[in-house]
mmCIF file with all atom_site columns, C-alpha atoms in Angstrom:
data_model
loop_
_atom_site.group_PDB
_atom_site.id
_atom_site.type_symbol
_atom_site.label_atom_id
_atom_site.label_alt_id
_atom_site.label_comp_id
_atom_site.label_asym_id
_atom_site.label_entity_id
_atom_site.label_seq_id
_atom_site.pdbx_PDB_ins_code
_atom_site.Cartn_x
_atom_site.Cartn_y
_atom_site.Cartn_z
_atom_site.occupancy
_atom_site.B_iso_or_equiv
_atom_site.pdbx_formal_charge
_atom_site.auth_seq_id
_atom_site.auth_comp_id
_atom_site.auth_asym_id
_atom_site.auth_atom_id
_atom_site.pdbx_PDB_model_num
ATOM 1   C CA . SER A 1 1   ? 5.393   -12.251 -1.314  1.00 0.00 ? 1   SER A CA 1
ATOM 2   C CA . GLN A 1 2   ? 7.342   -9.310  0.087   1.00 0.00 ? 2   GLN A CA 1
ATOM 3   C CA . GLN A 1 3   ? 10.418  -8.099  -1.730  1.00 0.00 ? 3   GLN A CA 1
ATOM 4   C CA . GLY A 1 4   ? 11.215  -4.939  0.170   1.00 0.00 ? 4   GLY A CA 1
ATOM 5   C CA . GLU A 1 5   ? 12.673  -5.236  3.634   1.00 0.00 ? 5   GLU A CA 1
ATOM 6   C CA . GLU A 1 6   ? 12.758  -2.149  5.790   1.00 0.00 ? 6   GLU A CA 1
ATOM 7   C CA . ASP A 1 7   ? 15.348  -1.589  8.428   1.00 0.00 ? 7   ASP A CA 1
ATOM 8   C CA . PRO A 1 8   ? 15.006  -0.926  11.288  1.00 0.00 ? 8   PRO A CA 1
ATOM 9   C CA . GLN A 1 9   ? 11.659  -2.476  12.162  1.00 0.00 ? 9   GLN A CA 1
ATOM 10  C CA . ALA A 1 10  ? 11.143  0.258   14.741  1.00 0.00 ? 10  ALA A CA 1
ATOM 11  C CA . LEU A 1 11  ? 12.808  3.603   15.408  1.00 0.00 ? 11  LEU A CA 1
ATOM 12  C CA . SER A 1 12  ? 12.265  6.011   18.284  1.00 0.00 ? 12  SER A CA 1
ATOM 13  C CA . ILE A 1 13  ? 13.898  9.448   18.221  1.00 0.00 ? 13  ILE A CA 1
ATOM 14  C CA . GLN A 1 14  ? 13.508  12.870  19.802  1.00 0.00 ? 14  GLN A CA 1
ATOM 15  C CA . GLU A 1 15  ? 11.590  15.587  18.022  1.00 0.00 ? 15  GLU A CA 1
ATOM 16  C CA . GLY A 1 16  ? 13.947  17.672  15.917  1.00 0.00 ? 16  GLY A CA 1
ATOM 17  C CA . GLU A 1 17  ? 16.337  14.819  15.175  1.00 0.00 ? 17  GLU A CA 1
ATOM 18  C CA . ASN A 1 18  ? 16.726  13.238  11.756  1.00 0.00 ? 18  ASN A CA 1
ATOM 19  C CA . ALA A 1 19  ? 15.262  9.817   11.034  1.00 0.00 ? 19  ALA A CA 1
ATOM 20  C CA . THR A 1 20  ? 16.756  7.418   8.520   1.00 0.00 ? 20  THR A CA 1
ATOM 21  C CA . MET A 1 21  ? 15.045  4.274   7.297   1.00 0.00 ? 21  MET A CA 1
ATOM 22  C CA . ASN A 1 22  ? 16.464  1.776   4.853   1.00 0.00 ? 22  ASN A CA 1
ATOM 23  C CA . CYS A 1 23  ? 14.934  -0.579  2.342   1.00 0.00 ? 23  CYS A CA 1
ATOM 24  C CA . SER A 1 24  ? 16.544  -3.490  0.542   1.00 0.00 ? 24  SER A CA 1
ATOM 25  C CA . TYR A 1 25  ? 15.084  -5.430  -2.347  1.00 0.00 ? 25  TYR A CA 1
ATOM 26  C CA . LYS A 1 26  ? 15.986  -8.421  -4.465  1.00 0.00 ? 26  LYS A CA 1
ATOM 27  C CA . THR A 1 27  ? 15.218  -7.975  -8.150  1.00 0.00 ? 27  THR A CA 1
ATOM 28  C CA . SER A 1 28  ? 15.496  -5.313  -10.837 1.00 0.00 ? 28  SER A CA 1
ATOM 29  C CA . ILE A 1 29  ? 12.943  -2.559  -10.521 1.00 0.00 ? 29  ILE A CA 1
ATOM 30  C CA . ASN A 1 30  ? 11.321  0.226   -12.543 1.00 0.00 ? 30  ASN A CA 1
ATOM 31  C CA . ASN A 1 31  ? 10.903  2.428   -9.524  1.00 0.00 ? 31  ASN A CA 1
ATOM 32  C CA . LEU A 1 32  ? 10.785  2.405   -5.743  1.00 0.00 ? 32  LEU A CA 1
ATOM 33  C CA . GLN A 1 33  ? 8.147   4.205   -3.734  1.00 0.00 ? 33  GLN A CA 1
ATOM 34  C CA . TRP A 1 34  ? 7.874   5.265   -0.110  1.00 0.00 ? 34  TRP A CA 1
ATOM 35  C CA . TYR A 1 35  ? 4.556   5.491   1.708   1.00 0.00 ? 35  TYR A CA 1
ATOM 36  C CA . ARG A 1 36  ? 3.485   6.610   5.157   1.00 0.00 ? 36  ARG A CA 1
ATOM 37  C CA . GLN A 1 37  ? 0.677   5.049   7.157   1.00 0.00 ? 37  GLN A CA 1
ATOM 38  C CA . ASN A 1 38  ? -0.727  6.577   10.302  1.00 0.00 ? 38  ASN A CA 1
ATOM 39  C CA . SER A 1 39  ? -2.333  4.189   12.751  1.00 0.00 ? 39  SER A CA 1
ATOM 40  C CA . GLY A 1 40  ? -5.662  2.934   11.463  1.00 0.00 ? 40  GLY A CA 1
ATOM 41  C CA . ARG A 1 41  ? -5.452  4.909   8.240   1.00 0.00 ? 41  ARG A CA 1
ATOM 42  C CA . GLY A 1 42  ? -4.686  4.268   4.591   1.00 0.00 ? 42  GLY A CA 1
ATOM 43  C CA . LEU A 1 43  ? -1.273  4.666   3.030   1.00 0.00 ? 43  LEU A CA 1
ATOM 44  C CA . VAL A 1 44  ? -0.081  8.028   1.748   1.00 0.00 ? 44  VAL A CA 1
ATOM 45  C CA . HIS A 1 45  ? 2.323   8.216   -1.175  1.00 0.00 ? 45  HIS A CA 1
ATOM 46  C CA . LEU A 1 46  ? 5.453   10.194  -0.270  1.00 0.00 ? 46  LEU A CA 1
ATOM 47  C CA . ILE A 1 47  ? 8.010   9.852   -3.042  1.00 0.00 ? 47  ILE A CA 1
ATOM 48  C CA . LEU A 1 48  ? 8.632   7.802   -6.180  1.00 0.00 ? 48  LEU A CA 1
ATOM 49  C CA . ILE A 1 49  ? 12.231  7.384   -7.372  1.00 0.00 ? 49  ILE A CA 1
ATOM 50  C CA . ARG A 1 50  ? 12.921  5.784   -10.723 1.00 0.00 ? 50  ARG A CA 1
ATOM 51  C CA . SER A 1 51  ? 15.664  3.264   -11.377 1.00 0.00 ? 51  SER A CA 1
ATOM 52  C CA . ASN A 1 52  ? 17.756  5.829   -13.285 1.00 0.00 ? 52  ASN A CA 1
ATOM 53  C CA . GLU A 1 53  ? 17.608  8.349   -10.445 1.00 0.00 ? 53  GLU A CA 1
ATOM 54  C CA . ARG A 1 54  ? 19.947  8.373   -7.474  1.00 0.00 ? 54  ARG A CA 1
ATOM 55  C CA . GLU A 1 55  ? 18.435  10.984  -5.183  1.00 0.00 ? 55  GLU A CA 1
ATOM 56  C CA . LYS A 1 56  ? 15.187  12.842  -4.796  1.00 0.00 ? 56  LYS A CA 1
ATOM 57  C CA . HIS A 1 57  ? 13.918  15.499  -2.394  1.00 0.00 ? 57  HIS A CA 1
ATOM 58  C CA . SER A 1 58  ? 10.468  16.545  -1.264  1.00 0.00 ? 58  SER A CA 1
ATOM 59  C CA . GLY A 1 59  ? 10.277  19.066  1.545   1.00 0.00 ? 59  GLY A CA 1
ATOM 60  C CA . ARG A 1 60  ? 11.910  17.477  4.600   1.00 0.00 ? 60  ARG A CA 1
ATOM 61  C CA . LEU A 1 61  ? 12.193  14.117  2.833   1.00 0.00 ? 61  LEU A CA 1
ATOM 62  C CA . ARG A 1 62  ? 15.258  12.866  1.015   1.00 0.00 ? 62  ARG A CA 1
ATOM 63  C CA . VAL A 1 63  ? 15.309  9.516   -0.763  1.00 0.00 ? 63  VAL A CA 1
ATOM 64  C CA . THR A 1 64  ? 18.350  7.809   -2.232  1.00 0.00 ? 64  THR A CA 1
ATOM 65  C CA . LEU A 1 65  ? 18.501  4.772   -4.466  1.00 0.00 ? 65  LEU A CA 1
ATOM 66  C CA . ASP A 1 66  ? 21.502  2.532   -5.050  1.00 0.00 ? 66  ASP A CA 1
ATOM 67  C CA . THR A 1 67  ? 20.588  -0.005  -7.701  1.00 0.00 ? 67  THR A CA 1
ATOM 68  C CA . SER A 1 68  ? 23.974  -1.739  -7.469  1.00 0.00 ? 68  SER A CA 1
ATOM 69  C CA . LYS A 1 69  ? 23.277  -2.535  -3.815  1.00 0.00 ? 69  LYS A CA 1
ATOM 70  C CA . LYS A 1 70  ? 19.534  -2.883  -4.358  1.00 0.00 ? 70  LYS A CA 1
ATOM 71  C CA . SER A 1 71  ? 18.830  -0.523  -1.524  1.00 0.00 ? 71  SER A CA 1
ATOM 72  C CA . SER A 1 72  ? 17.130  2.769   -0.771  1.00 0.00 ? 72  SER A CA 1
ATOM 73  C CA . SER A 1 73  ? 17.018  5.108   2.178   1.00 0.00 ? 73  SER A CA 1
ATOM 74  C CA . LEU A 1 74  ? 14.450  7.600   3.376   1.00 0.00 ? 74  LEU A CA 1
ATOM 75  C CA . LEU A 1 75  ? 15.691  10.520  5.460   1.00 0.00 ? 75  LEU A CA 1
ATOM 76  C CA . ILE A 1 76  ? 13.278  12.734  7.362   1.00 0.00 ? 76  ILE A CA 1
ATOM 77  C CA . THR A 1 77  ? 15.007  15.862  8.605   1.00 0.00 ? 77  THR A CA 1
ATOM 78  C CA . ALA A 1 78  ? 13.972  17.911  11.629  1.00 0.00 ? 78  ALA A CA 1
ATOM 79  C CA . SER A 1 79  ? 11.384  15.358  12.697  1.00 0.00 ? 79  SER A CA 1
ATOM 80  C CA . ARG A 1 80  ? 8.043   16.403  14.174  1.00 0.00 ? 80  ARG A CA 1
ATOM 81  C CA . ALA A 1 81  ? 5.537   14.583  16.361  1.00 0.00 ? 81  ALA A CA 1
ATOM 82  C CA . ALA A 1 82  ? 3.235   14.376  13.334  1.00 0.00 ? 82  ALA A CA 1
ATOM 83  C CA . ASP A 1 83  ? 5.842   12.233  11.552  1.00 0.00 ? 83  ASP A CA 1
ATOM 84  C CA . THR A 1 84  ? 5.000   9.373   13.926  1.00 0.00 ? 84  THR A CA 1
ATOM 85  C CA . ALA A 1 85  ? 3.759   6.635   11.601  1.00 0.00 ? 85  ALA A CA 1
ATOM 86  C CA . SER A 1 86  ? 4.777   3.459   9.814   1.00 0.00 ? 86  SER A CA 1
ATOM 87  C CA . TYR A 1 87  ? 6.836   3.914   6.671   1.00 0.00 ? 87  TYR A CA 1
ATOM 88  C CA . PHE A 1 88  ? 6.770   1.393   3.849   1.00 0.00 ? 88  PHE A CA 1
ATOM 89  C CA . CYS A 1 89  ? 8.890   0.975   0.777   1.00 0.00 ? 89  CYS A CA 1
ATOM 90  C CA . ALA A 1 90  ? 7.407   -0.676  -2.278  1.00 0.00 ? 90  ALA A CA 1
ATOM 91  C CA . THR A 1 91  ? 9.200   -1.765  -5.420  1.00 0.00 ? 91  THR A CA 1
ATOM 92  C CA . ASP A 1 92  ? 7.668   -1.692  -8.866  1.00 0.00 ? 92  ASP A CA 1
ATOM 93  C CA . GLU A 1 93  ? 8.851   -4.520  -11.085 1.00 0.00 ? 93  GLU A CA 1
ATOM 94  C CA . SER A 1 94  ? 8.290   -4.716  -14.815 1.00 0.00 ? 94  SER A CA 1
ATOM 95  C CA . ASN A 1 95  ? 4.653   -5.794  -14.503 1.00 0.00 ? 95  ASN A CA 1
ATOM 96  C CA . TYR A 1 96  ? 3.605   -2.672  -12.549 1.00 0.00 ? 96  TYR A CA 1
ATOM 97  C CA . GLN A 1 97  ? 2.895   -4.663  -9.424  1.00 0.00 ? 97  GLN A CA 1
ATOM 98  C CA . LEU A 1 98  ? 4.123   -3.091  -6.202  1.00 0.00 ? 98  LEU A CA 1
ATOM 99  C CA . ILE A 1 99  ? 5.875   -5.440  -3.800  1.00 0.00 ? 99  ILE A CA 1
ATOM 100 C CA . TRP A 1 100 ? 5.800   -4.200  -0.228  1.00 0.00 ? 100 TRP A CA 1
ATOM 101 C CA . GLY A 1 101 ? 8.003   -4.524  2.799   1.00 0.00 ? 101 GLY A CA 1
ATOM 102 C CA . ALA A 1 102 ? 6.739   -4.924  6.352   1.00 0.00 ? 102 ALA A CA 1
ATOM 103 C CA . GLY A 1 103 ? 7.462   -1.295  7.240   1.00 0.00 ? 103 GLY A CA 1
ATOM 104 C CA . THR A 1 104 ? 9.404   0.714   9.789   1.00 0.00 ? 104 THR A CA 1
ATOM 105 C CA . LYS A 1 105 ? 7.487   2.001   12.769  1.00 0.00 ? 105 LYS A CA 1
ATOM 106 C CA . LEU A 1 106 ? 8.733   5.513   13.573  1.00 0.00 ? 106 LEU A CA 1
ATOM 107 C CA . ILE A 1 107 ? 7.979   7.164   16.901  1.00 0.00 ? 107 ILE A CA 1
ATOM 108 C CA . ILE A 1 108 ? 8.872   10.804  17.470  1.00 0.00 ? 108 ILE A CA 1
ATOM 109 C CA . LYS A 1 109 ? 9.117   11.676  21.143  1.00 0.00 ? 109 LYS A CA 1
ATOM 110 C CA . PRO A 1 110 ? 8.196   15.249  22.093  1.00 0.00 ? 110 PRO A CA 1
ATOM 111 C CA . GLU B 2 1   ? -10.234 15.899  -5.848  1.00 0.00 ? 1   GLU B CA 1
ATOM 112 C CA . ALA B 2 2   ? -12.238 13.660  -3.519  1.00 0.00 ? 2   ALA B CA 1
ATOM 113 C CA . GLY B 2 3   ? -9.625  10.923  -3.192  1.00 0.00 ? 3   GLY B CA 1
ATOM 114 C CA . VAL B 2 4   ? -10.282 7.209   -3.142  1.00 0.00 ? 4   VAL B CA 1
ATOM 115 C CA . VAL B 2 5   ? -13.483 6.522   -1.247  1.00 0.00 ? 5   VAL B CA 1
ATOM 116 C CA . GLN B 2 6   ? -14.111 3.234   0.506   1.00 0.00 ? 6   GLN B CA 1
ATOM 117 C CA . SER B 2 7   ? -17.051 1.968   2.464   1.00 0.00 ? 7   SER B CA 1
ATOM 118 C CA . PRO B 2 8   ? -17.828 0.769   4.982   1.00 0.00 ? 8   PRO B CA 1
ATOM 119 C CA . ARG B 2 9   ? -15.086 1.992   7.286   1.00 0.00 ? 9   ARG B CA 1
ATOM 120 C CA . TYR B 2 10  ? -15.588 -0.886  9.706   1.00 0.00 ? 10  TYR B CA 1
ATOM 121 C CA . LYS B 2 11  ? -17.413 -4.194  9.463   1.00 0.00 ? 11  LYS B CA 1
ATOM 122 C CA . ILE B 2 12  ? -17.936 -6.911  12.034  1.00 0.00 ? 12  ILE B CA 1
ATOM 123 C CA . ILE B 2 13  ? -19.524 -10.155 10.863  1.00 0.00 ? 13  ILE B CA 1
ATOM 124 C CA . GLU B 2 14  ? -19.862 -13.716 12.044  1.00 0.00 ? 14  GLU B CA 1
ATOM 125 C CA . LYS B 2 15  ? -17.891 -16.399 10.270  1.00 0.00 ? 15  LYS B CA 1
ATOM 126 C CA . LYS B 2 16  ? -19.610 -17.990 7.277   1.00 0.00 ? 16  LYS B CA 1
ATOM 127 C CA . GLN B 2 17  ? -21.487 -14.776 6.541   1.00 0.00 ? 17  GLN B CA 1
ATOM 128 C CA . PRO B 2 18  ? -20.942 -12.834 3.314   1.00 0.00 ? 18  PRO B CA 1
ATOM 129 C CA . VAL B 2 19  ? -19.433 -9.355  3.230   1.00 0.00 ? 19  VAL B CA 1
ATOM 130 C CA . ALA B 2 20  ? -18.839 -6.769  0.527   1.00 0.00 ? 20  ALA B CA 1
ATOM 131 C CA . PHE B 2 21  ? -16.577 -3.748  0.273   1.00 0.00 ? 21  PHE B CA 1
ATOM 132 C CA . TRP B 2 22  ? -16.998 -0.864  -2.096  1.00 0.00 ? 22  TRP B CA 1
ATOM 133 C CA . CYS B 2 23  ? -14.406 1.424   -3.643  1.00 0.00 ? 23  CYS B CA 1
ATOM 134 C CA . ASN B 2 24  ? -14.709 4.543   -5.791  1.00 0.00 ? 24  ASN B CA 1
ATOM 135 C CA . PRO B 2 25  ? -11.321 5.499   -7.257  1.00 0.00 ? 25  PRO B CA 1
ATOM 136 C CA . ILE B 2 26  ? -10.132 8.928   -8.289  1.00 0.00 ? 26  ILE B CA 1
ATOM 137 C CA . SER B 2 27  ? -11.782 10.088  -11.473 1.00 0.00 ? 27  SER B CA 1
ATOM 138 C CA . GLY B 2 28  ? -9.590  9.316   -14.462 1.00 0.00 ? 28  GLY B CA 1
ATOM 139 C CA . HIS B 2 29  ? -7.529  6.669   -12.692 1.00 0.00 ? 29  HIS B CA 1
ATOM 140 C CA . ASN B 2 30  ? -7.696  3.637   -14.926 1.00 0.00 ? 30  ASN B CA 1
ATOM 141 C CA . THR B 2 31  ? -5.856  1.267   -12.610 1.00 0.00 ? 31  THR B CA 1
ATOM 142 C CA . LEU B 2 32  ? -7.543  0.021   -9.447  1.00 0.00 ? 32  LEU B CA 1
ATOM 143 C CA . TYR B 2 33  ? -6.085  -2.263  -6.805  1.00 0.00 ? 33  TYR B CA 1
ATOM 144 C CA . TRP B 2 34  ? -7.481  -4.212  -3.881  1.00 0.00 ? 34  TRP B CA 1
ATOM 145 C CA . TYR B 2 35  ? -5.043  -5.014  -1.105  1.00 0.00 ? 35  TYR B CA 1
ATOM 146 C CA . ARG B 2 36  ? -5.313  -6.859  2.187   1.00 0.00 ? 36  ARG B CA 1
ATOM 147 C CA . GLN B 2 37  ? -3.205  -5.729  5.101   1.00 0.00 ? 37  GLN B CA 1
ATOM 148 C CA . ASN B 2 38  ? -2.713  -7.704  8.287   1.00 0.00 ? 38  ASN B CA 1
ATOM 149 C CA . LEU B 2 39  ? -1.568  -6.033  11.470  1.00 0.00 ? 39  LEU B CA 1
ATOM 150 C CA . GLY B 2 40  ? 2.136   -5.180  11.418  1.00 0.00 ? 40  GLY B CA 1
ATOM 151 C CA . GLN B 2 41  ? 2.588   -6.183  7.807   1.00 0.00 ? 41  GLN B CA 1
ATOM 152 C CA . GLY B 2 42  ? 2.710   -4.519  4.439   1.00 0.00 ? 42  GLY B CA 1
ATOM 153 C CA . PRO B 2 43  ? -0.227  -4.702  2.021   1.00 0.00 ? 43  PRO B CA 1
ATOM 154 C CA . GLU B 2 44  ? -0.691  -7.806  -0.121  1.00 0.00 ? 44  GLU B CA 1
ATOM 155 C CA . LEU B 2 45  ? -2.213  -7.435  -3.554  1.00 0.00 ? 45  LEU B CA 1
ATOM 156 C CA . LEU B 2 46  ? -5.472  -9.279  -4.128  1.00 0.00 ? 46  LEU B CA 1
ATOM 157 C CA . ILE B 2 47  ? -6.423  -8.014  -7.564  1.00 0.00 ? 47  ILE B CA 1
ATOM 158 C CA . ARG B 2 48  ? -5.488  -5.313  -10.059 1.00 0.00 ? 48  ARG B CA 1
ATOM 159 C CA . TYR B 2 49  ? -7.794  -3.846  -12.692 1.00 0.00 ? 49  TYR B CA 1
ATOM 160 C CA . GLU B 2 50  ? -6.941  -1.945  -15.842 1.00 0.00 ? 50  GLU B CA 1
ATOM 161 C CA . ASN B 2 51  ? -10.259 -0.266  -16.615 1.00 0.00 ? 51  ASN B CA 1
ATOM 162 C CA . GLU B 2 52  ? -12.808 -3.086  -16.300 1.00 0.00 ? 52  GLU B CA 1
ATOM 163 C CA . GLU B 2 53  ? -10.344 -5.903  -16.938 1.00 0.00 ? 53  GLU B CA 1
ATOM 164 C CA . ALA B 2 54  ? -8.797  -7.866  -14.075 1.00 0.00 ? 54  ALA B CA 1
ATOM 165 C CA . VAL B 2 55  ? -5.185  -8.113  -15.266 1.00 0.00 ? 55  VAL B CA 1
ATOM 166 C CA . ASP B 2 56  ? -3.736  -9.726  -12.139 1.00 0.00 ? 56  ASP B CA 1
ATOM 167 C CA . ASP B 2 57  ? -5.859  -11.814 -9.810  1.00 0.00 ? 57  ASP B CA 1
ATOM 168 C CA . SER B 2 58  ? -3.266  -14.464 -9.082  1.00 0.00 ? 58  SER B CA 1
ATOM 169 C CA . GLN B 2 59  ? -3.333  -13.741 -5.325  1.00 0.00 ? 59  GLN B CA 1
ATOM 170 C CA . LEU B 2 60  ? -7.122  -13.667 -5.013  1.00 0.00 ? 60  LEU B CA 1
ATOM 171 C CA . PRO B 2 61  ? -8.487  -16.736 -3.146  1.00 0.00 ? 61  PRO B CA 1
ATOM 172 C CA . LYS B 2 62  ? -11.072 -17.473 -5.771  1.00 0.00 ? 62  LYS B CA 1
ATOM 173 C CA . ASP B 2 63  ? -12.947 -20.092 -3.762  1.00 0.00 ? 63  ASP B CA 1
ATOM 174 C CA . ARG B 2 64  ? -14.390 -17.403 -1.527  1.00 0.00 ? 64  ARG B CA 1
ATOM 175 C CA . PHE B 2 65  ? -13.318 -14.014 -2.898  1.00 0.00 ? 65  PHE B CA 1
ATOM 176 C CA . SER B 2 66  ? -14.736 -12.262 -5.926  1.00 0.00 ? 66  SER B CA 1
ATOM 177 C CA . ALA B 2 67  ? -14.397 -8.780  -7.339  1.00 0.00 ? 67  ALA B CA 1
ATOM 178 C CA . GLU B 2 68  ? -15.888 -6.737  -10.092 1.00 0.00 ? 68  GLU B CA 1
ATOM 179 C CA . ARG B 2 69  ? -15.333 -3.378  -11.686 1.00 0.00 ? 69  ARG B CA 1
ATOM 180 C CA . LEU B 2 70  ? -18.253 -2.841  -13.977 1.00 0.00 ? 70  LEU B CA 1
ATOM 181 C CA . LYS B 2 71  ? -17.877 0.102   -16.371 1.00 0.00 ? 71  LYS B CA 1
ATOM 182 C CA . GLY B 2 72  ? -14.288 0.498   -15.254 1.00 0.00 ? 72  GLY B CA 1
ATOM 183 C CA . VAL B 2 73  ? -15.047 2.945   -12.451 1.00 0.00 ? 73  VAL B CA 1
ATOM 184 C CA . ASP B 2 74  ? -16.054 1.812   -8.970  1.00 0.00 ? 74  ASP B CA 1
ATOM 185 C CA . SER B 2 75  ? -15.368 -1.671  -7.722  1.00 0.00 ? 75  SER B CA 1
ATOM 186 C CA . THR B 2 76  ? -16.736 -4.201  -5.255  1.00 0.00 ? 76  THR B CA 1
ATOM 187 C CA . LEU B 2 77  ? -14.824 -6.910  -3.402  1.00 0.00 ? 77  LEU B CA 1
ATOM 188 C CA . LYS B 2 78  ? -16.836 -9.733  -1.894  1.00 0.00 ? 78  LYS B CA 1
ATOM 189 C CA . ILE B 2 79  ? -16.049 -12.550 0.503   1.00 0.00 ? 79  ILE B CA 1
ATOM 190 C CA . GLN B 2 80  ? -18.461 -15.450 0.777   1.00 0.00 ? 80  GLN B CA 1
ATOM 191 C CA . PRO B 2 81  ? -18.303 -17.162 3.188   1.00 0.00 ? 81  PRO B CA 1
ATOM 192 C CA . ALA B 2 82  ? -15.992 -15.235 5.501   1.00 0.00 ? 82  ALA B CA 1
ATOM 193 C CA . GLU B 2 83  ? -13.526 -17.079 7.720   1.00 0.00 ? 83  GLU B CA 1
ATOM 194 C CA . LEU B 2 84  ? -11.829 -15.977 10.924  1.00 0.00 ? 84  LEU B CA 1
ATOM 195 C CA . GLY B 2 85  ? -8.532  -15.576 9.053   1.00 0.00 ? 85  GLY B CA 1
ATOM 196 C CA . ASP B 2 86  ? -10.073 -12.975 6.753   1.00 0.00 ? 86  ASP B CA 1
ATOM 197 C CA . SER B 2 87  ? -9.963  -10.409 9.537   1.00 0.00 ? 87  SER B CA 1
ATOM 198 C CA . ALA B 2 88  ? -7.760  -7.640  8.172   1.00 0.00 ? 88  ALA B CA 1
ATOM 199 C CA . VAL B 2 89  ? -7.871  -4.167  6.653   1.00 0.00 ? 89  VAL B CA 1
ATOM 200 C CA . TYR B 2 90  ? -8.936  -4.176  3.014   1.00 0.00 ? 90  TYR B CA 1
ATOM 201 C CA . LEU B 2 91  ? -7.435  -1.298  1.082   1.00 0.00 ? 91  LEU B CA 1
ATOM 202 C CA . CYS B 2 92  ? -8.391  0.038   -2.301  1.00 0.00 ? 92  CYS B CA 1
ATOM 203 C CA . ALA B 2 93  ? -5.962  2.132   -4.329  1.00 0.00 ? 93  ALA B CA 1
ATOM 204 C CA . SER B 2 94  ? -5.945  3.717   -7.749  1.00 0.00 ? 94  SER B CA 1
ATOM 205 C CA . SER B 2 95  ? -3.360  5.190   -10.068 1.00 0.00 ? 95  SER B CA 1
ATOM 206 C CA . ARG B 2 96  ? -3.458  7.067   -13.328 1.00 0.00 ? 96  ARG B CA 1
ATOM 207 C CA . THR B 2 97  ? -1.068  4.652   -14.952 1.00 0.00 ? 97  THR B CA 1
ATOM 208 C CA . GLY B 2 98  ? 0.709   1.558   -13.753 1.00 0.00 ? 98  GLY B CA 1
ATOM 209 C CA . ASP B 2 99  ? 3.967   3.520   -13.503 1.00 0.00 ? 99  ASP B CA 1
ATOM 210 C CA . ASP B 2 100 ? 2.717   6.083   -11.031 1.00 0.00 ? 100 ASP B CA 1
ATOM 211 C CA . GLY B 2 101 ? 2.253   6.581   -7.310  1.00 0.00 ? 101 GLY B CA 1
ATOM 212 C CA . TYR B 2 102 ? -0.873  5.048   -5.841  1.00 0.00 ? 102 TYR B CA 1
ATOM 213 C CA . THR B 2 103 ? -3.612  6.869   -3.974  1.00 0.00 ? 103 THR B CA 1
ATOM 214 C CA . PHE B 2 104 ? -5.119  4.759   -1.219  1.00 0.00 ? 104 PHE B CA 1
ATOM 215 C CA . GLY B 2 105 ? -8.481  4.901   0.425   1.00 0.00 ? 105 GLY B CA 1
ATOM 216 C CA . SER B 2 106 ? -8.824  4.770   4.203   1.00 0.00 ? 106 SER B CA 1
ATOM 217 C CA . GLY B 2 107 ? -9.589  1.074   4.075   1.00 0.00 ? 107 GLY B CA 1
ATOM 218 C CA . THR B 2 108 ? -12.251 -1.185  5.539   1.00 0.00 ? 108 THR B CA 1
ATOM 219 C CA . ARG B 2 109 ? -11.346 -2.901  8.775   1.00 0.00 ? 109 ARG B CA 1
ATOM 220 C CA . LEU B 2 110 ? -13.021 -6.318  8.756   1.00 0.00 ? 110 LEU B CA 1
ATOM 221 C CA . THR B 2 111 ? -13.422 -8.348  11.922  1.00 0.00 ? 111 THR B CA 1
ATOM 222 C CA . VAL B 2 112 ? -14.767 -11.872 11.587  1.00 0.00 ? 112 VAL B CA 1
ATOM 223 C CA . VAL B 2 113 ? -15.972 -13.379 14.866  1.00 0.00 ? 113 VAL B CA 1
#
């Protein structure tokens, strides 16, 4: 079963622009995590934000969490060609099982 | 740190044949996960281990899938017999605790023909 739903399903922007992806979920969570997956590769953990946190930064990444709306956003600033990948959100419920969305496919055009 | 190591990287087998995947997690990571990922979808959990104990195997198709994690370190996932619908990428991940980010291996891409 998939709890997280990413939006949009696909996003194509010019290099240098900012990219914003959203994730909505359905139940209470301990934390929400964002992962990146390059084509044909494994997933890479980007950021973990806990339910009592509202915003977190890591380099060019900014993640927000709104537990009242059960939603999160991932912002990538000053995008680069190397950011081209699929981005997944995953929610951690009380039993430490991650529930995954179907991902957002991000394409950065040079 | 070597990361999570999986092998083989690719496997092509005929239906009804057996297949096995191997995973060596990061040293010290007690929790190990096997996921299956179909094209264009997110990963789906097959089984989760805490040390050598399978604590969640509710999504593992037990008629044909089996897994083991002897000694609580590396793990093997087996399919016997394989079906066409088993074609997917099988991902192994580990984490230090259950409340922590996961480290994934590169996966095994299985094609059943």
